[in-house]
PDB file of C-alpha atoms in Angstrom:
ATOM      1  CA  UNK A   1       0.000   0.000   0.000  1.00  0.00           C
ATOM      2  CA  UNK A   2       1.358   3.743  -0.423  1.00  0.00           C
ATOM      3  CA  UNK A   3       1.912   5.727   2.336  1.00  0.00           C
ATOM      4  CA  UNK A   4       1.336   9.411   1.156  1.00  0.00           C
ATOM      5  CA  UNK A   5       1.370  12.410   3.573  1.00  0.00           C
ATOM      6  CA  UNK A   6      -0.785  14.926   2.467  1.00  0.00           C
ATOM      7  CA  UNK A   7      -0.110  18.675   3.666  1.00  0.00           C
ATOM      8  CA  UNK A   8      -3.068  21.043   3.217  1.00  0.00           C
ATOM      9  CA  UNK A   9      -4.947  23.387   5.361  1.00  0.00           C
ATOM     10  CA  UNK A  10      -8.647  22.473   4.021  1.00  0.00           C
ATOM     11  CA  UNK A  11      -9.234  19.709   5.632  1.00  0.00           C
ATOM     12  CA  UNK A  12     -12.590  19.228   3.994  1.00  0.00           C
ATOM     13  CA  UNK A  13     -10.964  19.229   0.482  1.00  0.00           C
ATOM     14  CA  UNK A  14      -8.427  16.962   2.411  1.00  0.00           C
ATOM     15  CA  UNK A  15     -10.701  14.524   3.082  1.00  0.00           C
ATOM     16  CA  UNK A  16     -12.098  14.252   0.144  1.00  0.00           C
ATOM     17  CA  UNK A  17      -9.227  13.186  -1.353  1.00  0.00           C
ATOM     18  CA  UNK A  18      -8.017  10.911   1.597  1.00  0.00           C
ATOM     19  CA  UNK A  19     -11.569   9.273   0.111  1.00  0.00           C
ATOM     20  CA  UNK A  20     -10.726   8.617  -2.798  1.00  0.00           C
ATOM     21  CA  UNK A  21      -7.128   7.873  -2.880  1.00  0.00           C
ATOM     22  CA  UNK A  22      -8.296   4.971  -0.030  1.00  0.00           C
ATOM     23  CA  UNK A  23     -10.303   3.491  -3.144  1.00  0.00           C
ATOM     24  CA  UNK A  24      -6.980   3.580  -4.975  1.00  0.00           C
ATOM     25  CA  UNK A  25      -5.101   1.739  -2.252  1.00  0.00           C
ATOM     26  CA  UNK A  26      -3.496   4.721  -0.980  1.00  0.00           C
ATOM     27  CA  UNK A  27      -3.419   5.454   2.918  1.00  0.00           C
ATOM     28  CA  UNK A  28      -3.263   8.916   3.460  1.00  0.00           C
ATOM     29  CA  UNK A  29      -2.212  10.708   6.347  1.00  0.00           C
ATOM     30  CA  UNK A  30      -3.470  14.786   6.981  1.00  0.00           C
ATOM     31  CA  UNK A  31      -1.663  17.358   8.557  1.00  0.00           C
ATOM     32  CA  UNK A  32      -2.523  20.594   7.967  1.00  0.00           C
ATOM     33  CA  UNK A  33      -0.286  22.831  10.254  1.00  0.00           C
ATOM     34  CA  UNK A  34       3.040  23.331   8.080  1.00  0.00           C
ATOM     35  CA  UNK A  35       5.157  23.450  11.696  1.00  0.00           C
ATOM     36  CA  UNK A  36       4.081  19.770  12.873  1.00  0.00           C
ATOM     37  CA  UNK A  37       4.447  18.715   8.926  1.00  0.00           C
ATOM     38  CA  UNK A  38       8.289  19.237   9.370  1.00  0.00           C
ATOM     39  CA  UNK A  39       8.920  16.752  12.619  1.00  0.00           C
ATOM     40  CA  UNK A  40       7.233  13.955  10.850  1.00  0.00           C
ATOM     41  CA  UNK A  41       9.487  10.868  10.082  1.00  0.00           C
ATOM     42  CA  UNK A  42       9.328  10.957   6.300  1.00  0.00           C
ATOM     43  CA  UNK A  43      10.793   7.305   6.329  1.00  0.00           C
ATOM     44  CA  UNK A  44       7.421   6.386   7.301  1.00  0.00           C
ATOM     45  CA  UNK A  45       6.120   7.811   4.042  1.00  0.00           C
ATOM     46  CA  UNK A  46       6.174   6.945   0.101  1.00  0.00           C
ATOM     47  CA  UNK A  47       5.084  10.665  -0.932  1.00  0.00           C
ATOM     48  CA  UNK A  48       4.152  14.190   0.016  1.00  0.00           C
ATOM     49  CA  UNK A  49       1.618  16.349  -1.403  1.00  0.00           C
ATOM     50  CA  UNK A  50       1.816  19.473  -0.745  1.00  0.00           C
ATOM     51  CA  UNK A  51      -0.131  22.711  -0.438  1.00  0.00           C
ATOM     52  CA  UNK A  52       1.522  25.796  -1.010  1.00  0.00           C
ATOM     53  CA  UNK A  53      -0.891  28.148   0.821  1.00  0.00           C
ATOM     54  CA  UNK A  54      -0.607  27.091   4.344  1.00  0.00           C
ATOM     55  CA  UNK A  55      -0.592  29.051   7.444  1.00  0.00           C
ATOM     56  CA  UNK A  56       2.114  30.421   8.973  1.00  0.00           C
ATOM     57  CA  UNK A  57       4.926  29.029   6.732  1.00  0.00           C
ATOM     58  CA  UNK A  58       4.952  29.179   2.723  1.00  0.00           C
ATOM     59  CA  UNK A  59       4.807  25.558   0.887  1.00  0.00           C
ATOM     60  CA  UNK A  60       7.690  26.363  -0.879  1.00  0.00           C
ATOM     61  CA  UNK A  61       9.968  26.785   2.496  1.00  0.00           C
ATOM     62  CA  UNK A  62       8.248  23.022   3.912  1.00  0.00           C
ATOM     63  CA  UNK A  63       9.385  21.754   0.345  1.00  0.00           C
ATOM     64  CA  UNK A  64      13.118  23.397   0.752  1.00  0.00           C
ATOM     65  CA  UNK A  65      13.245  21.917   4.243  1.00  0.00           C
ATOM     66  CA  UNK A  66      12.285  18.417   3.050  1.00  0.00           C
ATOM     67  CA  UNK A  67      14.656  18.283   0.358  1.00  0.00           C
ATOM     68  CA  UNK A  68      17.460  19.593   2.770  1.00  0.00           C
ATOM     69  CA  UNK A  69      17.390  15.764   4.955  1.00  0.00           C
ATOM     70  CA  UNK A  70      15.134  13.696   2.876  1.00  0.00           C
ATOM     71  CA  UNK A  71      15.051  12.560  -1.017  1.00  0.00           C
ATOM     72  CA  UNK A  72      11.264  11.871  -0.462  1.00  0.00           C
ATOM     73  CA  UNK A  73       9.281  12.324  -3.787  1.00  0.00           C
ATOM     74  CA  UNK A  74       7.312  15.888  -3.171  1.00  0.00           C
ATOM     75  CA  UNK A  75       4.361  16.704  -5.496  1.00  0.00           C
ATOM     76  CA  UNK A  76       3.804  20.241  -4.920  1.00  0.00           C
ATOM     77  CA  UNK A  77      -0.274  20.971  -5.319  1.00  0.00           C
ATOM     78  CA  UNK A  78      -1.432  24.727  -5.499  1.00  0.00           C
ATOM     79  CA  UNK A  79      -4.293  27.079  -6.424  1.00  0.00           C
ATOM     80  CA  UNK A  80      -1.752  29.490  -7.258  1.00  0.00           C
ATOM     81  CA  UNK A  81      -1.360  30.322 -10.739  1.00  0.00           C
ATOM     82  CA  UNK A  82       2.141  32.369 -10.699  1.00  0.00           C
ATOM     83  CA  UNK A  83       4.618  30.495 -13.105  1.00  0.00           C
ATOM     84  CA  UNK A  84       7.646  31.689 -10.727  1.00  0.00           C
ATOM     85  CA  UNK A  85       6.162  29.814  -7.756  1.00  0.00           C
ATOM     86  CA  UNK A  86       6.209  26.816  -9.915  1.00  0.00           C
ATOM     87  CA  UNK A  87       9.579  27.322 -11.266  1.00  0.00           C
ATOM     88  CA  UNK A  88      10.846  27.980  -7.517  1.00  0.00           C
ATOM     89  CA  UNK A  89       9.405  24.525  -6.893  1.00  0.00           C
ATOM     90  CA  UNK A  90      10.923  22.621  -8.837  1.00  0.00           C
ATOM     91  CA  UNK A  91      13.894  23.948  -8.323  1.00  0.00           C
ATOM     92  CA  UNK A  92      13.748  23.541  -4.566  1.00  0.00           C
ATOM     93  CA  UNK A  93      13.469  19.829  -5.721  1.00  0.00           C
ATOM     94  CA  UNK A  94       9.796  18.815  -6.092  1.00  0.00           C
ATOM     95  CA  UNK A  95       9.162  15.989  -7.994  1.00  0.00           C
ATOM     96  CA  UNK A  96       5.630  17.000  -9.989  1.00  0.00           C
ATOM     97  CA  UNK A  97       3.350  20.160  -9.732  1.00  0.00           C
ATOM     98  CA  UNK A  98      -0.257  19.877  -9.954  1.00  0.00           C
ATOM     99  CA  UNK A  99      -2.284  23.026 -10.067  1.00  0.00           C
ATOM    100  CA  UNK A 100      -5.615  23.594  -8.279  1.00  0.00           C
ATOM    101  CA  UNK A 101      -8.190  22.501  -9.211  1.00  0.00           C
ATOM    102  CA  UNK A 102      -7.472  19.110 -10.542  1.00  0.00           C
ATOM    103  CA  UNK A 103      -9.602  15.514 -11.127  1.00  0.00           C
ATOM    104  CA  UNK A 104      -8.691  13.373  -8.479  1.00  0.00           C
ATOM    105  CA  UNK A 105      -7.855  10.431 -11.037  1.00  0.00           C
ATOM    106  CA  UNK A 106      -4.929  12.659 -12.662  1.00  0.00           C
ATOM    107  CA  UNK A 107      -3.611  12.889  -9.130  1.00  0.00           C
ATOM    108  CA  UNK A 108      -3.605   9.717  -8.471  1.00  0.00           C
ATOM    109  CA  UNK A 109      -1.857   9.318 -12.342  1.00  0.00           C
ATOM    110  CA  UNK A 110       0.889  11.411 -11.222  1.00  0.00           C
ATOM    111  CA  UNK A 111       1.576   9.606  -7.645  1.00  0.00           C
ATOM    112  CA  UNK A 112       2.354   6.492  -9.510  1.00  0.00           C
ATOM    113  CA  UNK A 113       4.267   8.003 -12.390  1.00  0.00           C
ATOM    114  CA  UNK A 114       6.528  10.035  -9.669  1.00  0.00           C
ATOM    115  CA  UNK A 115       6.730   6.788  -7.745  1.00  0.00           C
ATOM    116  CA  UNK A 116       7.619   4.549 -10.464  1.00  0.00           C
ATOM    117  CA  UNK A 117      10.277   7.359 -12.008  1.00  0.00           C
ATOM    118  CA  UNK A 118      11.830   7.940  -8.455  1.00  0.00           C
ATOM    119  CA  UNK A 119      11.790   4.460  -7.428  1.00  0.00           C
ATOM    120  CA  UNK A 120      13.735   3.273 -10.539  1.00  0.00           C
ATOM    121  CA  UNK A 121      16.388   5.418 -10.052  1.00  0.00           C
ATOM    122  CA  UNK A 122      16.669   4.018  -5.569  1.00  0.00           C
ATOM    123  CA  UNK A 123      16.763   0.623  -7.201  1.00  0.00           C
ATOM    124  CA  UNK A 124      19.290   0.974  -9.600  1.00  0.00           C
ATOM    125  CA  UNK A 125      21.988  -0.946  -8.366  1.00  0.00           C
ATOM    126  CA  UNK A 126      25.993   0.886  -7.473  1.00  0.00           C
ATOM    127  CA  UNK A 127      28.400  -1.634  -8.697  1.00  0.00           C
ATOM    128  CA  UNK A 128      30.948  -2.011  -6.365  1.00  0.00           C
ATOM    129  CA  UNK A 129      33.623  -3.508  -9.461  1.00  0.00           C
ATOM    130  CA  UNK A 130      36.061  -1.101 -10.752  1.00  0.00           C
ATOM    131  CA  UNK A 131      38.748  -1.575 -13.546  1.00  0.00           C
ATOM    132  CA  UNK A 132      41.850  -0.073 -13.061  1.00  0.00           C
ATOM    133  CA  UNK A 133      43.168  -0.667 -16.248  1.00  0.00           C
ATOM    134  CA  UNK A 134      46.484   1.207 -15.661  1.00  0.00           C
ATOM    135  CA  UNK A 135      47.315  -1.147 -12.696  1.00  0.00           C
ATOM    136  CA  UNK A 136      45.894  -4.267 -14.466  1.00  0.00           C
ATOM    137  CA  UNK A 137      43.813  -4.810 -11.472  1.00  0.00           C
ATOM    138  CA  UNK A 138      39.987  -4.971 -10.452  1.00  0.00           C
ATOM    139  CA  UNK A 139      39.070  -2.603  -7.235  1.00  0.00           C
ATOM    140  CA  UNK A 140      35.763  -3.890  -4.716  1.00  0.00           C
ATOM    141  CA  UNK A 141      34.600  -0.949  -2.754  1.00  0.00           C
ATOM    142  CA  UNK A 142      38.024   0.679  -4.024  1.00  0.00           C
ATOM    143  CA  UNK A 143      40.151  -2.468  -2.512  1.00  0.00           C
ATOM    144  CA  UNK A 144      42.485  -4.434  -4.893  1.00  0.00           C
ATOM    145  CA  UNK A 145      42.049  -7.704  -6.149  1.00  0.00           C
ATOM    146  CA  UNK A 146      45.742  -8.609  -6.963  1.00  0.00           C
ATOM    147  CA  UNK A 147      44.896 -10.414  -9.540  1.00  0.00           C
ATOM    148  CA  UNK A 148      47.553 -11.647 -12.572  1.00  0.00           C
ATOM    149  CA  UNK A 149      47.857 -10.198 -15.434  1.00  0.00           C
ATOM    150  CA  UNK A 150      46.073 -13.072 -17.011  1.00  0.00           C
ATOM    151  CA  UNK A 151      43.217 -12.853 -14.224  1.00  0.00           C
ATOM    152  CA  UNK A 152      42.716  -9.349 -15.156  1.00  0.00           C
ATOM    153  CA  UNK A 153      42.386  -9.803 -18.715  1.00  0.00           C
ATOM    154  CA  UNK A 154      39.253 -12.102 -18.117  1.00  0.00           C
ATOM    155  CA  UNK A 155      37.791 -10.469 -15.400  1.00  0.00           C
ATOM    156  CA  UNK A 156      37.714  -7.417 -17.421  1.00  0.00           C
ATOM    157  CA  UNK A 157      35.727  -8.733 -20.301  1.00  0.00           C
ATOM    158  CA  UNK A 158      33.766  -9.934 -17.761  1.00  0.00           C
ATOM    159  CA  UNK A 159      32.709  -6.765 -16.003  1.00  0.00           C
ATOM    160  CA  UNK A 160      32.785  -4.992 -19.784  1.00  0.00           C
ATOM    161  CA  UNK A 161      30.105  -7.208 -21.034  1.00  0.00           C
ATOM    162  CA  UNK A 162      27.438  -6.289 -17.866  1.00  0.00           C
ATOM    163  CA  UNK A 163      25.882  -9.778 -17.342  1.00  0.00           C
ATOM    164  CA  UNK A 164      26.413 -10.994 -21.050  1.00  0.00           C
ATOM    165  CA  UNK A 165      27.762 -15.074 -21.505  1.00  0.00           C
ATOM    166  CA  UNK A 166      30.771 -14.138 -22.838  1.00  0.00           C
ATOM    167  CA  UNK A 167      32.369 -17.367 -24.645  1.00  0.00           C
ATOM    168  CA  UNK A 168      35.085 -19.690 -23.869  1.00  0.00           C
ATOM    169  CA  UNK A 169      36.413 -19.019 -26.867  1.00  0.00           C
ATOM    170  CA  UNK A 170      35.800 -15.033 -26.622  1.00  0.00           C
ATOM    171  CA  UNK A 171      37.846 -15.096 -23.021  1.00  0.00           C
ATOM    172  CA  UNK A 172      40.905 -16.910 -24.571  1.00  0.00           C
ATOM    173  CA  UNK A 173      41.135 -14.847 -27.575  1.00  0.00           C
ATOM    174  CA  UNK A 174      41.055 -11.357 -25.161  1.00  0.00           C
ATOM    175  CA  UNK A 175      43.058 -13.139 -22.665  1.00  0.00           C
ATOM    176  CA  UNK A 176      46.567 -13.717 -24.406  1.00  0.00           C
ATOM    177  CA  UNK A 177      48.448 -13.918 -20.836  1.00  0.00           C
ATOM    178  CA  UNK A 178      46.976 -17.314 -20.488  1.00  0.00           C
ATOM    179  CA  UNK A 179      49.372 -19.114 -22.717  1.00  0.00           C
ATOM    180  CA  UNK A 180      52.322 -17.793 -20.925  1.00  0.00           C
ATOM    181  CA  UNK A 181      51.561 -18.528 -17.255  1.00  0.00           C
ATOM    182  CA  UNK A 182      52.564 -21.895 -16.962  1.00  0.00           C
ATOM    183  CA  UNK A 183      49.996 -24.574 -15.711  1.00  0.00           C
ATOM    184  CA  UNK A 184      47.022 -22.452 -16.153  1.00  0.00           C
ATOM    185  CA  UNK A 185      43.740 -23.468 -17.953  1.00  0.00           C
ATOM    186  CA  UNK A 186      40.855 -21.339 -18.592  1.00  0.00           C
ATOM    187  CA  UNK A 187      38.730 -22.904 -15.721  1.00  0.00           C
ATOM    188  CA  UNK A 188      41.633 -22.880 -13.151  1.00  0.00           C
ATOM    189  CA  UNK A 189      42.068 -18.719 -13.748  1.00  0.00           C
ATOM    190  CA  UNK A 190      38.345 -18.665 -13.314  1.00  0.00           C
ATOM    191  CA  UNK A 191      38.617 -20.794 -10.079  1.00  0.00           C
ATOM    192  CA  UNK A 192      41.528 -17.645  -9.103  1.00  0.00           C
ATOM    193  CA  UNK A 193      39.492 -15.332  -9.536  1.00  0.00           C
ATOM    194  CA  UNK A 194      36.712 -16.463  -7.670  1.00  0.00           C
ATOM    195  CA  UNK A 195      38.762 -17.392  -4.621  1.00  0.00           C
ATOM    196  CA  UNK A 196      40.432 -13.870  -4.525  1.00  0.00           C
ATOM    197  CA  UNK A 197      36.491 -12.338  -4.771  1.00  0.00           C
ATOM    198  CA  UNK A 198      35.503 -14.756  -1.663  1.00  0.00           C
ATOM    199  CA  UNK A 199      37.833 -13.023   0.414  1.00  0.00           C
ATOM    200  CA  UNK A 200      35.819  -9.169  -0.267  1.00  0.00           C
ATOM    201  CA  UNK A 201      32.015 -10.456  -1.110  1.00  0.00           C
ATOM    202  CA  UNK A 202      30.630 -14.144  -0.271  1.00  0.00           C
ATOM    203  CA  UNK A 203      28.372 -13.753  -3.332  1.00  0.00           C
ATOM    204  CA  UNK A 204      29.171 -15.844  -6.363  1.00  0.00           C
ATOM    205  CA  UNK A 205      29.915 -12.893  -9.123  1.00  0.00           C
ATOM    206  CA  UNK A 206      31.317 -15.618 -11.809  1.00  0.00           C
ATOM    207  CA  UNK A 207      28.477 -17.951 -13.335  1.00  0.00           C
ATOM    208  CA  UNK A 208      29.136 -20.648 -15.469  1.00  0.00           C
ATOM    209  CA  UNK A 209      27.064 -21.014 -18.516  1.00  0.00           C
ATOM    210  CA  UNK A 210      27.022 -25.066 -19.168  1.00  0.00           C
ATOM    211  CA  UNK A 211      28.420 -25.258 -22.363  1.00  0.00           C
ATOM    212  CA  UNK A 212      28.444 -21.542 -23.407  1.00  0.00           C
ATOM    213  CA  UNK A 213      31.037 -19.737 -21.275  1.00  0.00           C
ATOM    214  CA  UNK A 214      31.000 -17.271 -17.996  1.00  0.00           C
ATOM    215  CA  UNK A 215      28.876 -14.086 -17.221  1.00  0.00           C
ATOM    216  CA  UNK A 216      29.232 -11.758 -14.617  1.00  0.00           C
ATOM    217  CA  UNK A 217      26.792 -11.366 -11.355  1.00  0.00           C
ATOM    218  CA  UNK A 218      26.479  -8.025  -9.643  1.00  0.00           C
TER     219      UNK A 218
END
């Protein structure tokens, strides 16, 4: 279910919309004194709309305070028509603007197109790998592997084809180091490898394709 805080002063009009947004799935929590708006844990929230006309303190300073500790999607909602206070906004970091009055269903419309857009980007995974190709060496959370220079050149093509089988054939040909470090195969460089990544992450980051060749796991 989404959590949405809604900030507005007309707390019939609030309702209203707590109404409908309920048939939508949406629990909605009303506060409607800007002050008590800003000690609210936002981690306990999805989204904030957010009136601009409220008493005592303008939307757009609730909206700058927000942004300042929290990257909570804000969907700034206002009767006022000024193009600057829209700008301002924005700029201040709110996700959507909706000007008063609007249908309740494009409301709802925009919650889950500012959800979806923001939550795509939290999801988006940091990849901890790192080439340093100048060092012939692979960095985890900016700690060397020590790997060979024959280790590097397959780990590389690895990491350079983001989750892609990459062939047996394909790591050999990019990995001409292999020939000249005596003893080693193809699978026992692989088995290297994966023993030097055991000792930074216990996940397996080197997948064998049966038949097919290796990919690479974030």
């Amino acid at each position: 279910m989404i959590r949405l805080l809604l900030i507005e002063d007309d707390l019939e009009f609030a309702q209203l919309i707590e109404q409908f947004l309920q048939s939508r799935g949406v629990r909605t929590t009303i506060c409607d004194d800007p002050y008590k708006a800003l000690v609210y844990k936002l981690n306990d929230y999805d989204l904030v709309l957010l009136d601009l006309g409220l008493p005592g303190m303008d939307g757009l300073e609730v909206c700058k305070t927000f942004r300042a500790k929290s990257d909570i999607p804000v969907i700034i909602s206002s009767a006022r028509g000024s193009v600057s206070d829209k700008v301002l906004g924005l700029q201040l970091g709110a996700d959507d603007y909706l000007p008063k009055p609007y249908d309740p269903d494009e409301l709802y419309a925009r919650i889950i197109t500012v959800l979806r857009r923001t939550q795509t980007k939290e999801e988006k995974p940091r990849n901890p790998f790192v080439l340093d190709e100048k060092g012939f060496d692979v960095l985890y959370e900016n700690q060397p592997l020590f790997l060979t220079q024959a280790e590097f050149e397959v780990f590389a093509q690895l990491l350079q084809n983001g989750g892609s089988i990459v062939s047996k054939e394909q790591l050999l040909h990019g990995a001409p180091s292999i020939h000249s470090e005596s003893g080693n195969s193809l699978e026992m460089i692989i088995s290297k490898i994966r023993h030097k990544l055991k000792a930074h992450s216990p996940k397996k980051h080197i997948v064998a394709a049966r038949g097919r060749g290796y990919r690479f796991v974030q």
